[in-house]
mmCIF file of C-alpha atoms in Angstrom:
data_model
loop_
_atom_site.group_PDB
_atom_site.id
_atom_site.type_symbol
_atom_site.label_atom_id
_atom_site.label_comp_id
_atom_site.label_asym_id
_atom_site.label_seq_id
_atom_site.Cartn_x
_atom_site.Cartn_y
_atom_site.Cartn_z
ATOM 1 C CA MET R 1 -0.089 0.054 0.212
ATOM 2 C CA LYS R 2 2.763 2.468 0.676
ATOM 3 C CA ALA R 3 4.424 1.742 -2.572
ATOM 4 C CA ILE R 4 1.216 2.475 -4.413
ATOM 5 C CA LYS R 5 0.746 5.755 -2.267
ATOM 6 C CA ILE R 6 4.208 6.627 -3.688
ATOM 7 C CA ALA R 7 4.103 6.111 -7.091
ATOM 8 C CA LEU R 8 0.467 7.685 -6.888
ATOM 9 C CA LEU R 9 2.242 10.921 -5.521
ATOM 10 C CA ALA R 10 5.260 10.757 -7.850
ATOM 11 C CA THR R 11 2.760 10.423 -10.937
ATOM 12 C CA ALA R 12 0.885 13.451 -9.255
ATOM 13 C CA LEU R 13 4.186 15.459 -8.886
ATOM 14 C CA ALA R 14 5.094 14.660 -12.327
ATOM 15 C CA LEU R 15 1.916 15.380 -13.700
ATOM 16 C CA GLY R 16 1.722 18.616 -12.228
ATOM 17 C CA VAL R 17 5.518 19.665 -13.263
ATOM 18 C CA GLN R 18 4.532 19.020 -16.674
ATOM 19 C CA ALA R 19 1.391 20.908 -16.300
ATOM 20 C CA ALA R 20 3.298 24.114 -14.612
ATOM 21 C CA GLY R 21 5.871 24.143 -17.479
ATOM 22 C CA ALA R 22 2.926 24.257 -20.321
ATOM 23 C CA GLN R 23 1.345 27.125 -18.427
ATOM 24 C CA GLU R 24 4.730 29.229 -18.015
ATOM 25 C CA ARG R 25 5.381 28.951 -21.726
ATOM 26 C CA GLU R 26 7.136 32.366 -22.580
ATOM 27 C CA ILE R 27 6.498 34.244 -25.840
ATOM 28 C CA LYS R 28 9.430 36.540 -25.925
ATOM 29 C CA PHE R 29 8.545 39.664 -27.678
ATOM 30 C CA GLY R 30 11.419 41.893 -28.358
ATOM 31 C CA HIS R 31 11.436 45.880 -29.668
ATOM 32 C CA VAL R 32 13.944 48.771 -29.725
ATOM 33 C CA GLY R 33 11.146 51.498 -28.880
ATOM 34 C CA GLY R 34 11.854 53.360 -25.322
ATOM 35 C CA PRO R 35 9.546 53.994 -22.877
ATOM 36 C CA GLY R 36 6.530 55.836 -24.477
ATOM 37 C CA SER R 37 6.721 54.839 -27.875
ATOM 38 C CA LEU R 38 4.427 53.815 -30.194
ATOM 39 C CA PHE R 39 6.231 50.324 -30.515
ATOM 40 C CA GLU R 40 5.857 50.221 -26.557
ATOM 41 C CA ILE R 41 2.280 50.820 -26.412
ATOM 42 C CA THR R 42 1.417 48.957 -28.913
ATOM 43 C CA ALA R 43 3.494 45.636 -27.703
ATOM 44 C CA ASN R 44 2.062 46.288 -24.183
ATOM 45 C CA GLU R 45 -1.586 46.457 -25.393
ATOM 46 C CA PHE R 46 -1.322 43.129 -27.753
ATOM 47 C CA ALA R 47 0.544 41.150 -24.757
ATOM 48 C CA LYS R 48 -2.648 42.173 -22.496
ATOM 49 C CA ILE R 49 -5.126 41.176 -24.938
ATOM 50 C CA ALA R 50 -3.153 37.983 -25.746
ATOM 51 C CA ASN R 51 -2.505 36.952 -22.464
ATOM 52 C CA GLU R 52 -6.363 37.351 -21.333
ATOM 53 C CA LYS R 53 -7.408 35.193 -24.461
ATOM 54 C CA LEU R 54 -4.360 32.612 -23.612
ATOM 55 C CA GLU R 55 -5.425 31.769 -20.020
ATOM 56 C CA GLY R 56 -2.230 30.671 -18.729
ATOM 57 C CA LYS R 57 -1.642 28.362 -21.719
ATOM 58 C CA ALA R 58 1.347 30.880 -22.299
ATOM 59 C CA GLU R 59 2.363 34.067 -21.805
ATOM 60 C CA VAL R 60 3.842 37.167 -23.864
ATOM 61 C CA VAL R 61 6.163 38.941 -22.277
ATOM 62 C CA VAL R 62 7.827 42.133 -23.775
ATOM 63 C CA TYR R 63 11.121 43.380 -24.164
ATOM 64 C CA GLY R 64 11.561 46.824 -25.198
ATOM 65 C CA SER R 65 14.482 49.400 -25.265
ATOM 66 C CA SER R 66 16.017 46.917 -27.356
ATOM 67 C CA GLN R 67 16.952 44.679 -24.562
ATOM 68 C CA LEU R 68 17.332 41.514 -26.673
ATOM 69 C CA GLY R 69 19.169 43.655 -29.028
ATOM 70 C CA SER R 70 19.238 45.777 -31.685
ATOM 71 C CA ASP R 71 16.873 45.045 -34.909
ATOM 72 C CA SER R 72 19.572 43.271 -36.966
ATOM 73 C CA GLN R 73 19.975 41.190 -33.732
ATOM 74 C CA MET R 74 16.965 40.194 -32.994
ATOM 75 C CA LEU R 75 15.891 39.142 -36.433
ATOM 76 C CA ASN R 76 18.946 36.824 -36.168
ATOM 77 C CA LYS R 77 17.479 35.458 -32.652
ATOM 78 C CA LEU R 78 14.411 35.003 -34.741
ATOM 79 C CA LYS R 79 16.080 32.676 -37.279
ATOM 80 C CA LEU R 80 17.797 30.782 -34.401
ATOM 81 C CA GLY R 81 14.189 30.477 -32.527
ATOM 82 C CA THR R 82 16.034 32.086 -29.023
ATOM 83 C CA ILE R 83 13.228 34.902 -29.329
ATOM 84 C CA ASP R 84 9.523 34.260 -30.712
ATOM 85 C CA LEU R 85 8.300 37.909 -31.714
ATOM 86 C CA SER R 86 9.954 41.132 -32.680
ATOM 87 C CA LEU R 87 8.800 44.452 -34.276
ATOM 88 C CA PRO R 88 11.165 45.279 -36.997
ATOM 89 C CA SER R 89 10.442 47.896 -39.328
ATOM 90 C CA SER R 90 12.599 49.868 -41.970
ATOM 91 C CA ILE R 91 15.487 46.975 -41.313
ATOM 92 C CA MET R 92 12.685 44.507 -43.544
ATOM 93 C CA SER R 93 14.242 46.053 -46.864
ATOM 94 C CA SER R 94 17.366 44.357 -45.705
ATOM 95 C CA VAL R 95 15.261 40.965 -45.661
ATOM 96 C CA ALA R 96 13.596 40.761 -49.170
ATOM 97 C CA PRO R 97 13.368 43.623 -51.620
ATOM 98 C CA GLU R 98 9.436 43.972 -51.646
ATOM 99 C CA PHE R 99 9.803 45.737 -48.074
ATOM 100 C CA SER R 100 11.816 48.407 -50.054
ATOM 101 C CA LEU R 101 8.434 49.486 -51.269
ATOM 102 C CA PHE R 102 8.331 51.390 -47.748
ATOM 103 C CA GLU R 103 11.354 52.988 -48.479
ATOM 104 C CA MET R 104 9.974 55.195 -51.442
ATOM 105 C CA PRO R 105 8.991 58.864 -50.449
ATOM 106 C CA TYR R 106 5.674 60.166 -50.055
ATOM 107 C CA LEU R 107 4.164 56.853 -51.076
ATOM 108 C CA ILE R 108 1.110 56.610 -48.235
ATOM 109 C CA GLU R 109 -0.850 59.678 -48.567
ATOM 110 C CA ASP R 110 -2.458 59.254 -45.014
ATOM 111 C CA ARG R 111 -3.494 56.568 -42.385
ATOM 112 C CA ASP R 112 -6.562 55.866 -44.653
ATOM 113 C CA HIS R 113 -4.413 54.928 -47.224
ATOM 114 C CA MET R 114 -2.473 52.747 -45.333
ATOM 115 C CA ARG R 115 -5.383 50.770 -44.369
ATOM 116 C CA ARG R 116 -6.415 50.257 -47.595
ATOM 117 C CA VAL R 117 -2.875 49.066 -48.526
ATOM 118 C CA ARG R 118 -2.735 46.900 -46.029
ATOM 119 C CA ASP R 119 -5.684 45.288 -46.686
ATOM 120 C CA ASP R 120 -5.743 44.906 -50.204
ATOM 121 C CA PHE R 121 -2.138 44.724 -51.245
ATOM 122 C CA LEU R 122 0.353 44.062 -48.366
ATOM 123 C CA ARG R 123 -1.166 40.958 -46.481
ATOM 124 C CA ASP R 124 -0.108 38.813 -49.757
ATOM 125 C CA THR R 125 2.854 40.813 -51.251
ATOM 126 C CA LEU R 126 4.966 41.071 -47.891
ATOM 127 C CA TYR R 127 3.613 37.841 -46.230
ATOM 128 C CA GLU R 128 5.089 35.751 -49.015
ATOM 129 C CA ALA R 129 8.004 37.794 -49.035
ATOM 130 C CA ALA R 130 8.938 36.945 -45.246
ATOM 131 C CA GLU R 131 7.906 33.219 -45.648
ATOM 132 C CA GLY R 132 10.420 32.987 -48.503
ATOM 133 C CA LYS R 133 13.282 34.324 -45.891
ATOM 134 C CA GLY R 134 12.262 32.068 -43.058
ATOM 135 C CA TYR R 135 10.080 34.534 -41.295
ATOM 136 C CA LYS R 136 6.108 34.885 -40.678
ATOM 137 C CA ILE R 137 4.262 37.799 -40.370
ATOM 138 C CA ILE R 138 1.523 38.002 -38.256
ATOM 139 C CA GLY R 139 0.389 41.683 -38.097
ATOM 140 C CA ILE R 140 1.213 44.698 -39.465
ATOM 141 C CA TRP R 141 1.261 47.758 -37.065
ATOM 142 C CA GLU R 142 2.952 51.090 -37.325
ATOM 143 C CA ASN R 143 5.932 53.069 -37.040
ATOM 144 C CA GLY R 144 5.166 56.181 -38.421
ATOM 145 C CA PHE R 145 5.426 58.867 -40.857
ATOM 146 C CA ARG R 146 8.736 60.214 -40.326
ATOM 147 C CA GLN R 147 10.378 63.875 -39.852
ATOM 148 C CA ILE R 148 14.276 65.337 -40.271
ATOM 149 C CA THR R 149 16.091 66.689 -37.099
ATOM 150 C CA ASN R 150 19.178 67.917 -37.089
ATOM 151 C CA ASN R 151 21.975 70.528 -35.106
ATOM 152 C CA VAL R 152 22.578 72.734 -38.207
ATOM 153 C CA ARG R 153 20.348 74.269 -39.914
ATOM 154 C CA PRO R 154 16.174 74.433 -40.810
ATOM 155 C CA ILE R 155 15.451 71.589 -43.920
ATOM 156 C CA TYR R 156 12.974 73.361 -46.494
ATOM 157 C CA VAL R 157 13.979 71.748 -49.323
ATOM 158 C CA PRO R 158 16.301 69.048 -50.215
ATOM 159 C CA SER R 159 19.443 71.204 -50.955
ATOM 160 C CA ASP R 160 19.225 72.128 -47.231
ATOM 161 C CA LEU R 161 20.294 68.745 -46.362
ATOM 162 C CA GLU R 162 23.489 68.938 -48.275
ATOM 163 C CA GLY R 163 26.609 67.582 -45.963
ATOM 164 C CA ILE R 164 24.539 67.137 -43.331
ATOM 165 C CA LYS R 165 25.683 63.673 -41.273
ATOM 166 C CA LEU R 166 22.094 62.041 -40.933
ATOM 167 C CA ARG R 167 21.749 58.652 -39.449
ATOM 168 C CA THR R 168 19.091 56.464 -40.827
ATOM 169 C CA PRO R 169 18.101 53.242 -39.878
ATOM 170 C CA ASN R 170 19.748 49.970 -41.790
ATOM 171 C CA GLY R 171 17.897 50.178 -45.155
ATOM 172 C CA VAL R 172 19.682 50.686 -48.533
ATOM 173 C CA TRP R 173 16.979 52.704 -50.284
ATOM 174 C CA ARG R 174 16.552 55.107 -47.358
ATOM 175 C CA VAL R 175 20.737 55.587 -47.707
ATOM 176 C CA GLU R 176 20.304 56.090 -51.703
ATOM 177 C CA MET R 177 17.436 58.414 -51.028
ATOM 178 C CA PHE R 178 19.195 60.924 -48.546
ATOM 179 C CA LYS R 179 22.190 60.551 -50.689
ATOM 180 C CA SER R 180 20.112 62.009 -53.522
ATOM 181 C CA TYR R 181 18.863 64.843 -51.703
ATOM 182 C CA GLY R 182 22.927 65.620 -50.616
ATOM 183 C CA ALA R 183 23.087 64.472 -47.229
ATOM 184 C CA ASN R 184 25.563 62.196 -45.918
ATOM 185 C CA PRO R 185 23.646 59.240 -44.404
ATOM 186 C CA ALA R 186 25.131 56.549 -42.122
ATOM 187 C CA PRO R 187 22.909 53.529 -40.957
ATOM 188 C CA MET R 188 23.109 53.049 -37.017
ATOM 189 C CA ALA R 189 21.223 51.117 -34.372
ATOM 190 C CA LEU R 190 18.743 53.165 -33.022
ATOM 191 C CA SER R 191 20.018 52.557 -29.581
ATOM 192 C CA GLU R 192 23.462 54.108 -30.886
ATOM 193 C CA ALA R 193 21.871 57.238 -32.101
ATOM 194 C CA PHE R 194 21.554 59.339 -28.824
ATOM 195 C CA VAL R 195 25.074 59.405 -28.224
ATOM 196 C CA ALA R 196 25.846 59.975 -31.871
ATOM 197 C CA LEU R 197 24.415 63.234 -32.095
ATOM 198 C CA GLN R 198 24.948 64.053 -28.530
ATOM 199 C CA THR R 199 28.801 63.941 -29.439
ATOM 200 C CA GLY R 200 28.154 65.289 -33.147
ATOM 201 C CA ALA R 201 29.350 61.999 -34.662
ATOM 202 C CA MET R 202 26.113 62.373 -36.500
ATOM 203 C CA ASP R 203 24.457 65.982 -37.099
ATOM 204 C CA GLY R 204 20.588 64.814 -37.612
ATOM 205 C CA GLN R 205 18.503 61.511 -37.786
ATOM 206 C CA GLU R 206 15.202 61.030 -39.260
ATOM 207 C CA ASN R 207 11.708 59.218 -37.259
ATOM 208 C CA PRO R 208 8.337 59.575 -36.319
ATOM 209 C CA LEU R 209 7.366 61.794 -33.609
ATOM 210 C CA ILE R 210 6.985 59.274 -31.212
ATOM 211 C CA GLN R 211 10.398 57.558 -31.827
ATOM 212 C CA ILE R 212 11.971 60.978 -31.760
ATOM 213 C CA TYR R 213 10.646 61.946 -28.182
ATOM 214 C CA SER R 214 10.790 58.811 -26.363
ATOM 215 C CA GLN R 215 14.492 58.355 -27.719
ATOM 216 C CA ARG R 216 15.034 62.050 -25.893
ATOM 217 C CA PHE R 217 16.510 63.420 -29.197
ATOM 218 C CA GLN R 218 14.948 66.788 -28.625
ATOM 219 C CA GLU R 219 17.638 67.180 -26.027
ATOM 220 C CA VAL R 220 20.303 66.767 -28.311
ATOM 221 C CA GLN R 221 18.783 68.272 -31.494
ATOM 222 C CA ASP R 222 18.037 71.973 -32.644
ATOM 223 C CA TYR R 223 15.741 72.171 -35.400
ATOM 224 C CA LEU R 224 12.523 69.635 -36.285
ATOM 225 C CA SER R 225 11.533 69.793 -39.879
ATOM 226 C CA LEU R 226 8.161 68.298 -40.549
ATOM 227 C CA SER R 227 8.677 66.382 -43.873
ATOM 228 C CA ASN R 228 6.603 63.116 -43.656
ATOM 229 C CA HIS R 229 8.977 61.907 -46.287
ATOM 230 C CA VAL R 230 8.419 58.346 -45.540
ATOM 231 C CA TYR R 231 5.632 56.120 -43.713
ATOM 232 C CA THR R 232 6.884 52.963 -42.431
ATOM 233 C CA PRO R 233 4.982 50.084 -41.365
ATOM 234 C CA ALA R 234 6.004 47.932 -38.487
ATOM 235 C CA TYR R 235 5.577 44.063 -38.627
ATOM 236 C CA VAL R 236 4.640 41.417 -36.006
ATOM 237 C CA LEU R 237 7.288 39.364 -37.063
ATOM 238 C CA ALA R 238 8.089 35.483 -35.859
ATOM 239 C CA GLY R 239 10.607 33.046 -36.636
ATOM 240 C CA ALA R 240 11.752 29.455 -36.121
ATOM 241 C CA SER R 241 9.860 28.866 -32.740
ATOM 242 C CA TRP R 242 6.487 29.802 -34.466
ATOM 243 C CA ASN R 243 5.448 26.145 -35.375
ATOM 244 C CA ARG R 244 6.700 24.993 -32.071
ATOM 245 C CA LEU R 245 3.783 26.766 -30.427
ATOM 246 C CA PRO R 246 0.540 24.992 -29.686
ATOM 247 C CA GLU R 247 -1.986 25.651 -32.930
ATOM 248 C CA ASP R 248 -4.319 26.950 -30.506
ATOM 249 C CA VAL R 249 -1.847 29.917 -29.024
ATOM 250 C CA ARG R 250 -0.677 30.917 -32.354
ATOM 251 C CA GLN R 251 -4.018 31.186 -33.334
ATOM 252 C CA VAL R 252 -4.962 33.908 -30.463
ATOM 253 C CA LEU R 253 -1.240 35.594 -31.478
ATOM 254 C CA VAL R 254 -2.869 36.014 -35.169
ATOM 255 C CA GLU R 255 -6.153 37.042 -33.799
ATOM 256 C CA THR R 256 -4.799 39.487 -31.367
ATOM 257 C CA ALA R 257 -1.904 40.911 -33.921
ATOM 258 C CA GLU R 258 -4.759 41.448 -36.293
ATOM 259 C CA GLU R 259 -6.571 43.140 -33.573
ATOM 260 C CA VAL R 260 -4.378 45.701 -32.449
ATOM 261 C CA GLU R 261 -4.020 47.001 -36.140
ATOM 262 C CA GLU R 262 -6.316 49.784 -35.695
ATOM 263 C CA TYR R 263 -5.361 50.579 -32.356
ATOM 264 C CA ALA R 264 -1.784 51.110 -33.519
ATOM 265 C CA LEU R 265 -2.844 53.605 -36.353
ATOM 266 C CA GLU R 266 -5.280 55.410 -33.536
ATOM 267 C CA GLN R 267 -2.363 55.942 -31.473
ATOM 268 C CA GLY R 268 0.085 56.836 -33.888
ATOM 269 C CA ALA R 269 -2.389 59.797 -34.893
ATOM 270 C CA LYS R 270 -3.255 60.676 -31.050
ATOM 271 C CA LEU R 271 0.699 60.873 -30.712
ATOM 272 C CA ASP R 272 1.432 62.878 -33.939
ATOM 273 C CA ASP R 273 -1.292 65.325 -32.343
ATOM 274 C CA SER R 274 0.182 65.964 -29.032
ATOM 275 C CA LEU R 275 3.719 66.022 -29.427
ATOM 276 C CA LEU R 276 4.584 69.148 -31.132
ATOM 277 C CA ALA R 277 4.153 71.069 -28.470
ATOM 278 C CA LYS R 278 6.559 69.046 -26.015
ATOM 279 C CA PHE R 279 9.145 69.758 -28.765
ATOM 280 C CA GLU R 280 8.510 73.806 -28.762
ATOM 281 C CA GLU R 281 8.945 73.530 -24.908
ATOM 282 C CA ALA R 282 12.119 71.371 -25.261
ATOM 283 C CA GLY R 283 13.254 74.433 -27.381
ATOM 284 C CA MET R 284 13.124 73.236 -30.692
ATOM 285 C CA GLN R 285 13.202 75.325 -33.608
ATOM 286 C CA ILE R 286 10.113 73.589 -35.639
ATOM 287 C CA ASN R 287 9.602 74.143 -39.565
ATOM 288 C CA LYS R 288 7.536 72.426 -42.403
ATOM 289 C CA VAL R 289 9.483 71.510 -45.203
ATOM 290 C CA ASP R 290 8.424 72.233 -49.200
ATOM 291 C CA THR R 291 6.382 68.953 -49.675
ATOM 292 C CA GLN R 292 6.571 69.701 -53.504
ATOM 293 C CA ALA R 293 10.216 69.911 -53.636
ATOM 294 C CA PHE R 294 10.727 66.966 -51.894
ATOM 295 C CA VAL R 295 8.360 65.020 -54.175
ATOM 296 C CA ASP R 296 10.138 66.796 -57.275
ATOM 297 C CA GLY R 297 13.789 65.683 -55.730
ATOM 298 C CA SER R 298 12.446 62.065 -55.387
ATOM 299 C CA ALA R 299 11.899 61.202 -58.868
ATOM 300 C CA ALA R 300 15.859 59.888 -59.297
ATOM 301 C CA ILE R 301 14.983 57.273 -56.249
ATOM 302 C CA TYR R 302 11.492 55.913 -57.889
ATOM 303 C CA GLU R 303 13.267 55.599 -61.296
ATOM 304 C CA LYS R 304 16.374 53.542 -59.556
ATOM 305 C CA PHE R 305 13.816 51.580 -57.471
ATOM 306 C CA GLY R 306 11.549 50.689 -60.273
ATOM 307 C CA ASN R 307 14.647 49.502 -62.656
ATOM 308 C CA GLU R 308 16.445 47.293 -59.973
ATOM 309 C CA VAL R 309 13.710 45.872 -57.635
ATOM 310 C CA GLU R 310 11.749 43.416 -59.788
ATOM 311 C CA GLY R 311 8.161 44.198 -59.691
ATOM 312 C CA GLY R 312 9.228 47.480 -57.966
ATOM 313 C CA LYS R 313 6.798 49.715 -60.540
ATOM 314 C CA GLU R 314 4.039 47.363 -60.351
ATOM 315 C CA MET R 315 3.771 47.441 -56.728
ATOM 316 C CA ILE R 316 4.062 51.468 -56.487
ATOM 317 C CA GLU R 317 1.082 51.436 -59.099
ATOM 318 C CA LYS R 318 -0.489 49.482 -57.057
ATOM 319 C CA VAL R 319 0.043 51.469 -53.924
ATOM 320 C CA ASP R 320 -1.092 54.646 -56.071
ATOM 321 C CA ALA R 321 -4.085 52.903 -57.391
ATOM 322 C CA LEU R 322 -5.335 52.501 -53.403
ATOM 323 C CA ARG R 323 -5.323 56.687 -52.883
#
């Protein structure tokens, strides 16, 4: 009898450990956004909703502020399966050429246009491109409309960028674009940009307003030029660990990532509307660029894109048709 009791107790303990292990499956979600960034806001909202639906089967844990590495490092970790989700943006143009579409200036008119492009075009084209490189997109959120800051002069027309050392994300076409405007662009991890601007290694950078604010660039930059030169989505990206997750967990993550898409656009618009006063309070000089001058100055980059990226011209035409 004693032996039977011991055996039953051992079985119960083993089952308990297995159950606890299943419940404690951590889904690591990394991003580079700082405190208060749109990346943080959307990732935390995703985790809150998903964890309620998962009911202990697994838990999404968010690691912001590049805790799990730069965007490049997290792409590698997704490939290895050592993290489960990340939220890359511009860097995806280095993964597959189709993502370079969102390096094209003044491509996206407004967020309503972006909704149509996302739903009527991107889910097929970009999802397939990501899967061809070993990744899986489960949702398309927002990074935002990008603006230029620097410590040299206000930017009104492309020629005002002449000679300015400008930090950019790691994307070939963003570098090409700013070179065509006359700047000296240099790709650099977001986590390194503040010190580069503070020390003068870089004169300026370009990012959505909330990224500028959450990275505290207003503390080390004098001029903010509202250019809206590029709209960048953010992609909820999975990698090698995706197929190791139970099917019902994967379903919750996909449903939730798509549910947060509208929230991301709404929060991005809200943040854009609220931040200008804060930049003024920080002492930044704010101006609007001559948009038509930038559009006219972008003809060469569009021609280059159409000639060098397979299907590039057709992708641009599809996006334009959804305006």
